[in-house]
Structures are given as C-alpha cells and as structure tokens.
Coordinates of C-alpha atoms in Angstrom, one line a residue:
Chain A
X19 CA 1.4 54.7 6.3
X20 CA 0.3 51.2 6.6
X21 CA -2.9 52.7 6.2
X22 CA -2.0 54.0 2.9
X23 CA -0.1 51.1 1.8
X24 CA -3.2 48.9 2.5
X25 CA -5.1 51.8 -0.4
X26 CA -2.0 51.3 -2.6
X27 CA -1.6 47.3 -2.5
X28 CA -5.9 46.8 -2.6
X29 CA -6.2 49.5 -5.4
X30 CA -2.9 47.7 -7.7
X31 CA -4.5 43.9 -7.4
X32 CA -8.0 45.6 -8.4
X33 CA -6.7 47.6 -11.1
X34 CA -4.7 43.8 -12.6
X35 CA -8.4 42.8 -12.0
X36 CA -10.0 45.8 -13.9
X37 CA -8.0 44.7 -16.9
X38 CA -8.9 41.3 -16.8
X39 CA -12.7 42.2 -17.4
X40 CA -12.8 42.0 -21.1
X41 CA -16.4 43.5 -20.8
X42 CA -15.6 46.4 -18.5
X43 CA -12.7 47.2 -20.7
X44 CA -14.8 47.6 -23.9
X45 CA -17.5 49.8 -22.2
X46 CA -14.9 51.9 -20.5
X47 CA -12.7 52.6 -23.4
X48 CA -14.7 51.8 -26.8
X49 CA -17.9 53.0 -25.3
X50 CA -16.5 56.7 -25.4
X51 CA -14.4 56.3 -28.6
X52 CA -17.9 55.3 -30.2
X53 CA -19.8 58.3 -28.8
X54 CA -17.1 60.6 -30.3
X55 CA -17.2 58.8 -33.7
X56 CA -20.9 59.6 -34.0
X57 CA -20.9 63.1 -33.0
X58 CA -17.7 63.7 -34.4
X59 CA -18.6 63.0 -38.0
X60 CA -22.2 64.7 -37.2
X61 CA -20.3 68.5 -36.0
X62 CA -16.8 68.3 -37.7
X63 CA -18.0 68.9 -40.9
X64 CA -18.5 72.7 -40.8
X65 CA -17.9 72.9 -45.0
X66 CA -19.5 72.3 -47.5
X67 CA -21.4 74.3 -50.1
X68 CA -22.9 77.3 -48.0
X69 CA -21.8 79.2 -45.2
X70 CA -23.3 80.2 -41.8
X71 CA -23.5 83.9 -41.4
X72 CA -25.0 86.2 -39.1
X73 CA -26.5 89.5 -40.9
X74 CA -26.6 92.6 -39.1
X75 CA -27.9 95.5 -40.5
X76 CA -27.6 98.8 -39.0
X77 CA -29.4 100.7 -42.0
X78 CA -32.5 101.2 -42.7
X79 CA -32.4 102.3 -46.3
X80 CA -34.6 100.6 -49.0
X81 CA -31.7 98.9 -50.2
X82 CA -30.8 97.4 -47.1
X83 CA -33.7 95.9 -46.7
X84 CA -33.3 94.7 -50.3
X85 CA -30.2 93.2 -49.8
X86 CA -31.3 91.5 -46.2
X87 CA -34.0 89.9 -48.6
X88 CA -31.6 88.8 -51.4
X89 CA -29.2 87.3 -49.4
X90 CA -31.8 84.7 -47.4
X91 CA -32.5 83.6 -51.1
X92 CA -28.7 83.4 -51.3
X93 CA -28.0 79.2 -51.4
X94 CA -24.3 80.0 -50.6
X95 CA -25.3 82.1 -47.5
X96 CA -27.1 80.8 -44.8
X97 CA -28.2 83.7 -42.8
X98 CA -28.7 83.6 -39.0
X99 CA -31.0 85.9 -37.3
X100 CA -28.5 87.4 -34.8
X101 CA -28.7 90.8 -34.2
X102 CA -26.7 91.7 -31.4
X103 CA -22.6 91.7 -32.6
X104 CA -20.8 90.9 -29.6
X105 CA -23.2 87.5 -29.4
X106 CA -22.3 87.2 -32.9
X107 CA -18.8 87.2 -32.5
X108 CA -19.1 84.9 -29.9
X109 CA -20.8 82.2 -32.0
X110 CA -17.8 82.8 -34.6
X111 CA -15.6 81.8 -32.0
X112 CA -17.5 78.8 -31.1
X113 CA -17.8 77.4 -34.7
X114 CA -21.1 77.6 -34.5
X115 CA -20.7 81.0 -37.2
X116 CA -18.2 81.0 -40.2
X117 CA -18.1 85.0 -40.7
X118 CA -20.7 88.3 -39.9
X119 CA -21.6 90.6 -42.5
X120 CA -22.3 94.1 -41.0
X121 CA -24.4 96.8 -42.7
X122 CA -23.2 100.3 -41.6
X123 CA -25.8 103.1 -40.9
X124 CA -25.1 104.8 -44.1
X125 CA -25.5 101.5 -46.5
X126 CA -27.4 102.1 -49.2
X127 CA -27.9 105.8 -48.8
X128 CA -27.1 108.0 -51.2
X129 CA -23.6 110.4 -50.5
X130 CA -21.6 113.0 -52.2
X131 CA -22.9 114.4 -55.2
X132 CA -23.9 111.2 -56.8
X133 CA -27.7 110.2 -56.3
X134 CA -27.1 106.7 -56.4
X135 CA -27.0 104.5 -53.2
X136 CA -24.0 103.6 -52.0
X137 CA -21.8 101.7 -49.4
X138 CA -19.5 99.6 -48.1
X139 CA -20.2 96.5 -46.0
X140 CA -18.2 94.6 -43.3
X141 CA -17.3 91.1 -43.5
X142 CA -16.0 89.6 -40.3
X143 CA -14.1 86.7 -40.1
X144 CA -11.8 84.2 -37.9
X145 CA -8.4 85.4 -38.5
X146 CA -7.5 82.2 -38.8
X147 CA -10.2 80.9 -41.1
X148 CA -8.4 82.9 -44.3
X149 CA -10.0 80.5 -46.7
X150 CA -14.0 81.2 -45.2
X151 CA -12.5 85.1 -45.2
X152 CA -11.7 85.3 -48.9
X153 CA -14.5 82.7 -50.5
X154 CA -16.8 84.8 -48.7
X155 CA -15.8 88.0 -49.6
X156 CA -15.1 86.7 -53.4
X157 CA -19.2 85.9 -53.3
X158 CA -20.1 89.3 -51.9
X159 CA -18.1 90.9 -54.3
X160 CA -19.4 89.2 -56.8
X161 CA -22.6 89.8 -55.7
X162 CA -21.6 94.0 -55.5
X163 CA -20.3 93.3 -58.9
X164 CA -23.5 92.7 -61.0
X165 CA -25.1 95.4 -58.8
X166 CA -22.2 98.3 -59.4
X167 CA -22.4 97.1 -63.0
X168 CA -25.8 97.9 -63.2
X169 CA -26.2 100.8 -61.2
X170 CA -22.4 102.7 -62.5
X171 CA -19.7 100.5 -63.5
X172 CA -17.2 102.7 -63.4
X173 CA -17.9 103.9 -60.2
X174 CA -18.2 100.8 -58.0
X175 CA -20.8 102.4 -55.0
X176 CA -20.9 99.5 -53.5
X177 CA -17.5 97.7 -51.8
X178 CA -16.7 95.0 -49.3
X179 CA -14.3 95.7 -46.6
X180 CA -13.1 92.6 -44.4
X181 CA -12.5 92.5 -40.9
X182 CA -10.4 90.0 -39.3
X183 CA -11.8 89.1 -35.7
X184 CA -9.6 87.1 -33.2
X185 CA -11.6 84.4 -32.1
X186 CA -10.0 81.1 -31.2
X187 CA -11.4 79.4 -34.2
X188 CA -13.4 76.7 -33.0
X189 CA -14.9 74.5 -35.1
X190 CA -17.9 73.1 -33.7
X191 CA -16.4 69.9 -32.7
X192 CA -13.9 71.6 -30.6
X193 CA -17.1 73.3 -28.7
X194 CA -18.6 69.6 -28.2
X195 CA -15.3 67.9 -27.5
X196 CA -15.1 69.1 -23.9
X197 CA -18.7 67.9 -23.4
X198 CA -17.2 64.6 -24.6
X199 CA -14.6 64.3 -22.3
X200 CA -16.8 65.4 -19.3
X201 CA -19.4 62.8 -20.6
X202 CA -17.0 60.1 -20.7
X203 CA -15.9 60.7 -17.4
X204 CA -19.3 61.1 -15.9
X205 CA -20.1 57.8 -17.3
X206 CA -17.0 56.0 -16.4
X207 CA -17.8 57.1 -12.8
X208 CA -21.5 56.8 -12.1
X209 CA -22.1 53.7 -14.4
X210 CA -19.3 51.5 -14.0
X211 CA -19.3 52.1 -10.0
X212 CA -22.6 52.3 -9.7
X213 CA -22.4 48.5 -11.1
X214 CA -19.1 47.1 -9.7
X215 CA -20.0 47.6 -6.1
X216 CA -23.0 46.1 -5.7
X217 CA -22.2 43.4 -7.6
X218 CA -19.1 42.6 -5.0
X219 CA -21.7 42.8 -2.3
X220 CA -23.9 40.5 -3.9
X221 CA -21.7 37.9 -4.3
X222 CA -20.4 38.5 -0.5
X223 CA -17.2 39.6 -1.5
X224 CA -17.0 43.1 0.7
X225 CA -18.8 40.9 3.4
X226 CA -15.3 39.1 3.8
X227 CA -13.3 42.6 3.4
X228 CA -15.6 44.0 6.2
X229 CA -14.4 40.8 8.7
X230 CA -10.7 42.4 8.2
X231 CA -9.1 45.4 9.7
X232 CA -9.7 47.2 6.2
X233 CA -11.9 50.4 6.6
X234 CA -15.0 51.8 4.2
X235 CA -12.4 55.0 3.5
X236 CA -9.3 52.4 2.8
X237 CA -11.9 50.7 0.2
X238 CA -13.5 54.1 -1.3
X239 CA -10.2 55.3 -1.8
X240 CA -8.5 52.2 -3.1
X241 CA -11.5 52.0 -5.8
X242 CA -11.2 55.5 -6.4
X243 CA -7.6 54.7 -7.3
X244 CA -8.0 52.4 -9.8
X245 CA -10.8 54.3 -11.7
X246 CA -8.0 57.2 -11.9
X247 CA -6.1 55.4 -13.5
X248 CA -8.8 54.3 -15.9
X249 CA -10.1 57.2 -16.6
X250 CA -7.3 59.3 -17.7
X251 CA -6.4 56.2 -19.6
X252 CA -9.8 56.4 -21.5
X253 CA -9.7 60.4 -21.8
X254 CA -5.9 59.9 -23.3
X255 CA -7.5 58.0 -25.8
X256 CA -10.0 60.0 -26.5
X257 CA -7.6 62.8 -26.8
X258 CA -5.6 60.8 -29.4
X259 CA -8.8 60.1 -31.7
X260 CA -10.2 63.7 -31.3
X261 CA -6.4 65.1 -32.4
X262 CA -5.9 62.4 -34.8
X263 CA -9.2 61.7 -36.2
X264 CA -11.5 65.2 -36.0
X265 CA -8.4 67.7 -35.9
X266 CA -9.6 69.0 -32.3
X267 CA -8.0 72.1 -31.3
X268 CA -5.6 72.8 -28.0
X269 CA -4.4 76.0 -27.3
X270 CA -3.9 75.5 -23.7
X271 CA -1.6 73.8 -21.4
X272 CA -1.6 70.1 -21.6
X273 CA 0.0 70.3 -18.1
X274 CA -2.8 72.4 -16.5
X275 CA -5.5 70.2 -18.5
X276 CA -4.2 67.2 -17.5
X277 CA -4.1 68.5 -13.7
X278 CA -7.9 69.8 -14.3
X279 CA -9.1 66.4 -15.6
X280 CA -7.5 64.1 -12.8
X281 CA -9.5 66.5 -10.4
X282 CA -12.7 66.4 -12.7
X283 CA -12.2 62.2 -12.5
X284 CA -11.9 62.6 -8.3
X285 CA -14.9 64.7 -8.3
X286 CA -17.2 62.7 -10.7
X287 CA -16.1 59.2 -9.2
X288 CA -17.4 60.5 -5.6
X289 CA -20.8 60.6 -7.3
X290 CA -20.5 56.9 -8.4
X291 CA -18.6 55.6 -5.0
X292 CA -21.4 57.1 -3.2
X293 CA -24.4 55.7 -5.3
X294 CA -21.9 52.3 -5.8
X295 CA -21.3 52.3 -1.6
X296 CA -24.7 52.9 -0.8
X297 CA -26.3 50.6 -2.8
X298 CA -27.4 47.1 -1.8
X299 CA -27.4 45.6 -5.3
X300 CA -27.9 46.4 -8.8
X301 CA -31.8 47.2 -8.8
X302 CA -31.3 50.0 -5.8
X303 CA -28.0 51.3 -7.6
X304 CA -29.4 51.7 -11.5
X305 CA -32.2 53.8 -10.8
X306 CA -30.3 56.3 -8.7
X307 CA -27.5 56.7 -11.0
X308 CA -29.5 57.7 -13.9
X309 CA -31.5 59.5 -11.4
X310 CA -28.1 61.8 -11.1
X311 CA -26.6 61.2 -14.6
X312 CA -29.0 62.2 -16.6
X313 CA -30.0 65.8 -15.5
X314 CA -25.7 66.3 -15.0
X315 CA -25.7 65.1 -18.4
X316 CA -28.3 67.4 -20.0
X317 CA -28.2 70.6 -17.7
X318 CA -24.1 71.0 -17.6
X319 CA -23.7 71.7 -21.4
X320 CA -22.4 68.5 -22.4
X321 CA -24.8 68.1 -25.3
X322 CA -26.2 71.7 -25.5
X323 CA -24.9 74.9 -24.6
X324 CA -25.6 76.2 -21.7
X325 CA -26.5 79.8 -23.2
X326 CA -29.6 78.5 -24.8
X327 CA -31.1 77.5 -21.8
X328 CA -33.7 79.9 -20.4
X329 CA -31.8 82.3 -17.8
X330 CA -33.0 80.8 -14.7
X331 CA -31.9 78.0 -15.5
X332 CA -28.8 78.9 -16.6
X333 CA -28.3 80.1 -12.9
X334 CA -29.4 76.8 -11.4
X335 CA -27.1 74.9 -14.0
X336 CA -23.9 76.5 -13.3
X337 CA -23.8 74.7 -9.8
X338 CA -24.1 71.3 -11.5
X339 CA -20.9 69.5 -10.6
X340 CA -20.8 68.8 -14.3
X341 CA -20.9 72.2 -15.4
X342 CA -17.2 73.8 -13.8
X343 CA -15.6 70.4 -15.4
X344 CA -17.4 70.8 -18.7
X345 CA -16.4 74.6 -18.8
X346 CA -12.8 74.3 -17.1
X347 CA -11.8 71.4 -19.7
X348 CA -13.2 74.1 -22.8
X349 CA -11.7 77.3 -21.6
X350 CA -8.1 75.8 -21.1
X351 CA -8.5 74.1 -24.2
X352 CA -9.8 76.6 -26.3
X353 CA -9.0 80.0 -24.8
X354 CA -5.7 78.7 -23.2
X355 CA -7.1 79.6 -19.3
X356 CA -4.9 78.1 -16.4
X357 CA -5.5 76.8 -13.2
X358 CA -5.4 80.1 -11.5
X359 CA -8.0 81.6 -14.1
X360 CA -10.5 78.7 -13.3
X361 CA -10.7 79.7 -9.5
X362 CA -14.3 79.7 -9.7
X363 CA -14.8 76.3 -11.3
X364 CA -12.0 74.9 -9.2
X365 CA -13.3 76.3 -5.8
X366 CA -17.1 75.0 -7.0
X367 CA -15.5 71.7 -7.7
X368 CA -13.6 71.5 -4.3
X369 CA -16.9 72.4 -2.4
X370 CA -18.4 69.5 -4.5
X371 CA -15.8 67.0 -3.4
X372 CA -15.4 67.2 0.2
X373 CA -19.3 67.1 0.3
X374 CA -19.7 63.9 -2.1
X375 CA -16.9 61.8 -0.6
X376 CA -18.1 62.7 3.2
X377 CA -21.1 61.1 2.2
X378 CA -19.6 58.2 0.3
X379 CA -17.8 56.9 3.3
X380 CA -20.8 57.9 5.3
X381 CA -23.5 55.5 3.3
X382 CA -21.1 52.8 3.0
X383 CA -22.6 49.7 3.1
X384 CA -20.5 46.4 2.9
X385 CA -23.5 44.4 1.9
Chain B
X24 CA -9.7 31.7 28.7
X25 CA -9.6 33.6 25.0
X26 CA -13.7 34.3 24.5
X27 CA -15.6 35.2 27.3
X28 CA -19.4 35.4 26.0
X29 CA -21.6 36.9 29.0
X30 CA -25.4 36.9 28.7
X31 CA -25.2 37.6 24.8
X32 CA -28.7 38.2 23.1
X33 CA -29.7 39.8 19.8
X34 CA -33.2 40.4 18.9
X35 CA -34.5 41.0 15.0
X36 CA -37.7 42.9 15.6
X37 CA -39.4 40.9 17.6
X38 CA -37.6 37.9 16.6
X39 CA -35.1 36.8 19.6
X40 CA -32.3 35.1 17.5
X41 CA -29.8 34.5 20.5
X42 CA -31.2 34.4 23.9
X43 CA -28.9 35.5 26.9
X44 CA -26.5 33.0 26.5
X45 CA -23.0 32.9 28.4
X46 CA -19.8 30.7 27.5
X47 CA -16.3 30.4 27.2
X48 CA -14.0 29.2 25.3
X49 CA -10.1 27.8 26.3
X50 CA -6.9 29.4 24.6
X51 CA -6.1 26.3 21.9
X52 CA -9.3 24.1 21.9
X53 CA -11.5 23.5 19.1
X54 CA -14.3 24.3 20.2
X55 CA -17.9 23.4 18.1
X56 CA -21.4 25.0 17.9
X57 CA -23.9 22.4 17.2
X58 CA -27.3 23.1 16.4
X59 CA -30.4 23.4 13.9
X60 CA -31.4 25.6 11.1
X61 CA -31.8 28.8 12.7
X62 CA -30.7 28.0 16.3
X63 CA -28.4 31.6 16.0
X64 CA -25.3 29.7 15.4
X65 CA -24.1 31.9 13.0
X66 CA -26.0 35.4 14.9
X67 CA -23.4 34.5 17.9
X68 CA -20.5 34.1 15.7
X69 CA -20.9 37.3 13.7
X70 CA -21.3 39.0 16.7
X71 CA -18.2 37.4 18.2
X72 CA -16.4 38.3 14.9
X73 CA -17.8 42.1 15.4
X74 CA -19.5 41.6 12.2
X75 CA -22.9 42.4 14.0
X76 CA -23.9 45.0 16.4
X77 CA -24.1 43.1 19.6
X78 CA -27.8 42.9 20.9
X79 CA -27.1 42.6 24.4
X80 CA -24.6 41.5 27.1
X81 CA -21.0 41.6 26.1
X82 CA -17.9 39.8 24.6
X83 CA -14.5 39.6 25.5
X84 CA -12.2 38.7 23.1
X85 CA -8.1 38.4 24.0
X86 CA -8.8 40.9 26.7
X87 CA -10.4 43.3 23.9
X88 CA -14.0 44.4 24.4
X89 CA -15.7 43.3 21.1
X90 CA -18.3 46.3 21.1
X91 CA -15.7 48.6 21.9
X92 CA -12.9 47.9 19.8
X93 CA -13.5 46.1 16.8
X94 CA -10.8 47.2 15.1
X95 CA -8.8 45.5 17.5
X96 CA -10.4 42.3 17.7
X97 CA -10.5 41.5 13.7
X98 CA -6.5 41.7 14.2
X99 CA -6.5 38.8 16.3
X100 CA -9.3 36.3 14.4
X101 CA -9.5 35.0 10.9
X102 CA -12.8 34.6 9.9
X103 CA -14.0 31.9 7.4
X104 CA -17.4 33.0 6.3
X105 CA -20.2 30.3 5.5
X106 CA -20.5 31.3 1.7
X107 CA -17.0 32.9 1.1
X108 CA -16.6 34.4 -2.1
X109 CA -13.5 36.3 -3.4
X110 CA -13.3 38.6 -6.0
X111 CA -13.7 37.0 -9.3
X112 CA -10.3 37.5 -12.1
X113 CA -8.0 38.1 -9.0
X114 CA -5.2 35.2 -8.8
X115 CA -4.9 33.6 -5.2
X116 CA -1.7 34.7 -4.9
X117 CA -2.7 38.5 -5.4
X118 CA -5.5 37.5 -3.1
X119 CA -3.5 36.8 -0.1
X120 CA -1.1 40.0 -0.7
X121 CA -4.4 41.6 -0.6
X122 CA -5.2 40.2 2.6
X123 CA -2.3 40.5 4.4
X124 CA -2.1 44.0 3.2
X125 CA -5.6 44.7 5.5
X126 CA -3.3 43.7 8.0
X127 CA -0.5 45.2 7.7
X128 CA 1.8 42.4 7.4
X129 CA 3.8 41.1 4.7
X130 CA 3.1 36.8 3.6
X131 CA 4.9 34.5 1.2
X132 CA 2.0 33.7 -0.7
X133 CA 3.1 30.1 -1.9
X134 CA 4.1 29.3 1.4
X135 CA 0.6 29.9 2.7
X136 CA -1.1 28.1 -0.2
X137 CA 1.3 25.4 0.8
X138 CA -0.3 24.8 4.0
X139 CA -3.4 24.7 2.5
X140 CA -2.3 22.3 -0.2
X141 CA -2.9 25.0 -2.8
X142 CA 0.6 25.4 -4.2
X143 CA -0.3 24.7 -7.4
X144 CA -3.3 27.2 -7.9
X145 CA -1.2 30.1 -7.1
X146 CA -2.1 31.4 -10.9
X147 CA -5.5 30.6 -10.6
X148 CA -8.7 32.5 -9.8
X149 CA -10.9 31.8 -7.0
X150 CA -13.7 31.0 -9.4
X151 CA -11.9 28.2 -11.2
X152 CA -11.5 26.4 -8.1
X153 CA -13.6 23.1 -6.6
X154 CA -15.7 23.2 -3.6
X155 CA -13.0 21.8 -1.1
X156 CA -10.0 24.3 -2.5
X157 CA -12.3 27.2 -2.5
X158 CA -12.5 26.5 1.5
X159 CA -9.4 25.4 1.7
X160 CA -8.2 28.9 0.2
X161 CA -10.9 30.8 2.7
X162 CA -9.4 29.4 5.2
X163 CA -5.7 30.6 4.0
X164 CA -7.0 33.8 4.0
X165 CA -8.2 33.9 7.0
X166 CA -4.5 33.1 8.6
X167 CA -2.2 35.6 6.7
X168 CA -1.9 37.5 10.0
X169 CA -1.3 34.3 12.4
X170 CA -4.6 35.0 14.0
X171 CA -5.1 33.6 17.6
X172 CA -8.6 32.8 16.9
X173 CA -10.1 30.9 13.4
X174 CA -13.5 30.9 13.1
X175 CA -15.3 28.4 10.5
X176 CA -18.6 28.7 10.0
X177 CA -19.9 25.6 8.8
X178 CA -16.8 24.9 6.6
X179 CA -17.5 21.0 5.3
X180 CA -20.8 21.8 4.1
X181 CA -21.0 20.5 0.9
X182 CA -17.9 19.2 0.4
X183 CA -17.8 15.4 -0.8
X184 CA -15.9 12.6 1.7
X185 CA -12.8 13.2 0.2
X186 CA -12.8 16.6 0.3
X187 CA -14.4 16.6 4.2
X188 CA -11.4 14.7 5.7
X189 CA -8.7 16.7 3.8
X190 CA -10.4 19.6 5.6
X191 CA -10.4 17.7 8.7
X192 CA -6.5 16.9 8.5
X193 CA -6.2 20.9 8.0
X194 CA -8.3 21.7 11.0
X195 CA -6.1 19.6 13.3
X196 CA -2.9 20.8 11.7
X197 CA -3.7 24.3 12.6
X198 CA -5.0 23.5 16.1
X199 CA -1.7 21.5 16.5
X200 CA -0.2 25.0 15.6
X201 CA -1.7 26.8 18.8
X202 CA -4.5 28.5 17.0
X203 CA -8.0 28.7 18.8
X204 CA -10.4 27.2 16.5
X205 CA -14.3 28.0 17.1
X206 CA -16.5 26.4 14.3
X207 CA -20.1 25.3 13.5
X208 CA -21.3 22.4 12.0
X209 CA -24.5 20.2 11.0
X210 CA -22.3 17.0 10.9
X211 CA -22.1 14.7 14.3
X212 CA -19.3 13.0 13.1
X213 CA -17.6 16.3 12.5
X214 CA -17.7 17.9 15.8
X215 CA -17.0 14.6 17.7
X216 CA -13.4 14.0 15.6
X217 CA -12.6 17.5 16.2
X218 CA -14.1 19.5 18.8
X219 CA -12.7 19.4 22.7
X220 CA -15.9 20.7 23.3
X221 CA -18.9 21.5 22.4
X222 CA -22.0 23.8 22.5
X223 CA -25.5 22.3 21.4
X224 CA -27.8 25.8 20.1
X225 CA -31.6 26.0 19.7
X226 CA -34.1 27.9 19.2
X227 CA -31.3 31.4 20.6
X228 CA -30.1 29.0 23.7
X229 CA -27.4 26.9 24.6
X230 CA -28.7 23.4 25.6
X231 CA -25.9 22.0 26.6
X232 CA -22.0 22.5 26.6
X233 CA -19.2 20.2 27.4
X234 CA -16.8 17.8 26.1
X235 CA -18.3 15.1 22.9
X236 CA -17.8 11.7 25.3
X237 CA -19.1 13.4 28.3
X238 CA -22.5 14.5 26.2
X239 CA -22.7 11.1 24.8
X240 CA -22.2 9.5 28.5
X241 CA -25.0 12.1 29.8
X242 CA -27.4 10.7 27.6
X243 CA -26.5 6.9 28.3
X244 CA -26.4 7.5 31.9
X245 CA -30.1 8.7 31.6
X246 CA -31.0 5.3 29.8
X247 CA -30.9 5.7 26.5
X248 CA -30.0 3.3 24.2
X249 CA -30.3 3.1 20.1
X250 CA -32.8 -0.1 19.1
X251 CA -30.3 -1.5 16.7
X252 CA -26.6 -1.8 17.8
X253 CA -24.3 0.5 16.0
X254 CA -23.1 -1.5 12.9
X255 CA -18.8 -1.7 12.7
X256 CA -19.1 0.0 9.2
X257 CA -21.5 2.5 7.6
X258 CA -22.3 3.4 4.3
X259 CA -19.8 6.4 4.6
X260 CA -16.8 3.7 5.4
X261 CA -17.9 1.9 2.4
X262 CA -17.7 4.9 0.1
X263 CA -14.3 5.5 1.0
X264 CA -13.0 1.9 0.7
X265 CA -14.1 1.8 -2.5
X266 CA -13.2 5.1 -3.9
X267 CA -10.2 5.8 -1.4
X268 CA -9.2 8.7 0.1
X269 CA -7.4 10.9 -2.2
X270 CA -8.8 14.4 -3.2
X271 CA -10.8 14.3 -6.4
X272 CA -10.4 17.6 -7.3

C-alpha cells in the first residue's frame, strides 16, 4: 500500500513538473499535431478532377482491349494495374481506390442475332461513396453513349451496371491516421523519456533519490504514470484535430479504443524507460533511441502499408511491437473490431510489455 | 555506538581508495572526517550510506548490516550529497512531500522549511535558490523522516562566511535534537567548532582519530610551535565585523 502511495505521490509531483516545462509541452503536444496537419493535408485530398479506378478485364475480345487502352488515355480516369478483384476491393476499402471497373468475359463479344459487339461493364464502388459512384457511372455512360450512337443508336449494346460494395469507406487519411497515432505515442515514449531520464542523471537528481528507500521499480512506474497521462492527452488532441479538421472516420467503440490506446502507451513507454533508464547521458541515449525507433516506424506500417513489403519482411515486421498497435487502432476505428477480436494483437503486445518492463527495471541506473 | 566500521576497504581497479579502516561513531555526536581531496572521505561515506557496494570489511549502522539490509539503513539515515541537485520546476514544498513519501511518512513542509529558515521559499523552485539556501534545503530533505544519523558531505564548500556560519548554527541545532551527524569538510575551523571527534584521512587510511583539542595537544606535546604567535583576530573576523553576520541571499 505504502509502495503504491509512494508511486502516486512521486508521479503527481513529476506530472506537475512536466506541465511547467514549456519546451517539453511544445514537443509533446504540438509536434504530433504538426505531423498530423502535414500528412493530413497531403492525404485527405482524395477528390479533384480524376478518379483512381482499377480496371479488371476478364474479356479477351478486341473491343475490350481497345476499351482498356482508351481508358488509360481518359483524363478523368486514373487506371491502376490491379488485376485481382479481392485486392482491388481491399484497396477501395482503404481509400486508395475510388472504384473498380470490371469487364465480364463476354464483354465486347457479339451475342444474340446481332453481329455487333455488346456488353455490360460493372462499376463497383463503396456504398457510402454515392457521389463517386454516380459521377463515375455518368462518365462511363457518356463514353458508351458515344460508342452506342455510332454502332446502333436504337439498340444500345453497351451499358453500365453498378454494384455497391460494402467497405468501411476509408479515405487514405483514415488509413494514415492510425499510423500517426502510433507514431506520436512512439516518439513521446522513446524520444521524450530517453531525453528526460539521462538529463536527471547528469544533474545528479536521481543520485539523491537513490540515497532514499525509493526503488528503481517505483521510479520507473511513477515515470510511466506521468507519461501515460501525457500520452493520453496528446492522443486525445490528435483525435480532436483528426475529427474536426480532417473528417476522420470512427466506426468502432470509443471505449475499446481508449483501452487499446492505454495499453499501447504502456507498452511503448517501456522502450523509452529501458533506454532512458539504462543510458548514463544523452550521448548514450539518443543513438540507441534512434536505433530502436526508426526501424519500428518504417517497418510497422506507420508511413507506408506493410502489404507493400516483400513477404519475408511482412512476416518479420508482424512481430515488431508497434505493428499490433497501429493495426489495432486501425481495426477498431475502421472495422469496429473489439478487444476480443484483437486477441492476437493483444497477446503480442502483452508479451512485449512483460519483456520490456523486466528489462527496464533490470538495466536501470541511478547515475 | 551507532556506526561501527570494521576493516573497510575499497578498490577501483588497481587503485585502493580505502585501505582497511576501522572506527566507531557514538550516538548523538558530531563526527567529522577531514582529509585532502582524494583521501577517500566520500568513498567511505558512500559505503556507509549504502550508495556504493562495500569492497571489503563490514559496516553496522544502528544494528543493521549495511551490505545485507541497505533498505533498512536508508530508512534511518538522512543524506546531503556533495553536489545536491533537485528536480527543477518542482516547488520546495512538493519536493519535501515527495521525499516524505519515499519514507512512507507525512510531513508539514512549512514546518520543515521553517526549521532551515526557508519558510518563505515554499513555492520557489530549487534552481532559484542561493548556494546557502540550497544547502539548507538539502538538509531539510534529509530530515523529512527524522533520521537517526545525518550525513553531510562538505556542507559549507562554496558558501560565503555568513552562509557558512548560518549553516553551522543549523548543524548545532540538529545535533541538539539528538541526531548523530557525520560530516566531511576541508575547513579546519568548521571541524574544530562542530565536531566532537575528528578522523583525519589520507591516502585511504585514517591517520588520526580523536577529540579536536586532544589532536592539537598531541601536536603541541611533540614540540610543535608556530613561528608567529596567533593573532587575536584574522581576516575572516575583519570581514564578518565589516559586513555583519546577517545572511545575504
């Protein structure tokens, strides 16, 4: 009981101290927001004059080949080379594609009594992106109207069918947002702590604490509490900006999200506590912080999706501690997953948490 | 006897910082360790305080074996380190509350600060204190849990004469309250004024240990005499006479 009370009193006073440090406040709260604004402005702009569509051609007809070629020249259509329908649907789900155009096998083949080629293409778009669906279908109808009027005005051999697919309607921003949340927690944890603790050692503050009955574990836990509070506030700020400025999407439960982010913060803080606790000064801390942080950032899908990596790298990067964090936030926000669904992620995070805190307490040095 | 040091030694690589020293500190006395820089004073002190592993020999403090139960020792001692530093941007009252929580006790920060003449600084940050105030605050943090032994490592180094005298007063008061005080110093005057007994260390060994007046008498008995007779006043007396005894902070 006394053990915990010491942690609470120490944590309370360290937290007060944190909020009196203007530089720390700037880097902690404003820095992630700056990132959010930069990336948000780049990626939230999904509209514009052209649409990214996947063109899946299942037909071998000459007409179909000609249609594909013409589509590439169309200014309004930005054709992606995806061939697989499922993959294309996933990309629509992630907001990377606006829609899919599918040409069936008989597209462009003559059928019935008429010798003229005919066919019906299917436009697949997300059910919540009605506007994109309508615009694209009218664009395609326009194209066909021209062809039809040349071929057989009365017959209208070419038509457009639409099909709505049910993805979570994510913009690219939504995909990026969970990565940015993970990134800001990671930088707070690793860069904040690997700076703070060694500088307290250099000034001899920790040496003075060592002379008291305070234990390393208590100091580590109190510091963790401080940064949990700070981290939650920082993430909350990101969500406020994400939702008010950039129209982020949330389909899952806020309670699960809060719990999951709390666990994520605790996990990632472990790395900062281990580095800062071990390092005697900033010269030891900052290279180590970089060595740990940068591979995590680039391999866990923060800045570019893991599915773009080679298979072996995807396998390896799945076990990096930031990966389940970024995936988990994304799955809760965009696919309404619960903590039960996130069992694999939570298991991996749990293992990492135990390991990293055991290391942090063991390698801690007071000076 | 509250501290018993037996055959204590410490090596840093090949360098023997402390060489097989033994001494005892009596309950309630002021015990001073004198010696030039590098004599092993701080190393000795830090081993007693459980801040450094004991190289060889043993230390018993208030019945606790220091190497076996360092936590028990930490609960009964108060420490002022040579260079005391405290969290910046944390008010003095908050720091005291924090230190008290380490010992699982509650303190009245104002009362404790009043003891060291810093009651009006309760809401100040330690980085805004003068050298003398900082040392007094450092002593306040060492007293939160009413320790039985107080360790002061060169408490007056770098202080002006007024601040030094003020600190001597404080140390006397602490001694009068029954706390055993172990201090290191470079100032002979300080040792003579405050210490009941003095250990002189050099090159890791204790070369003399006795009451200050006996140490002086021993020297005189060996036929020592200064070339000039001691003046009735020295420059420091002049300085104090001119500038007064009030603290300047």
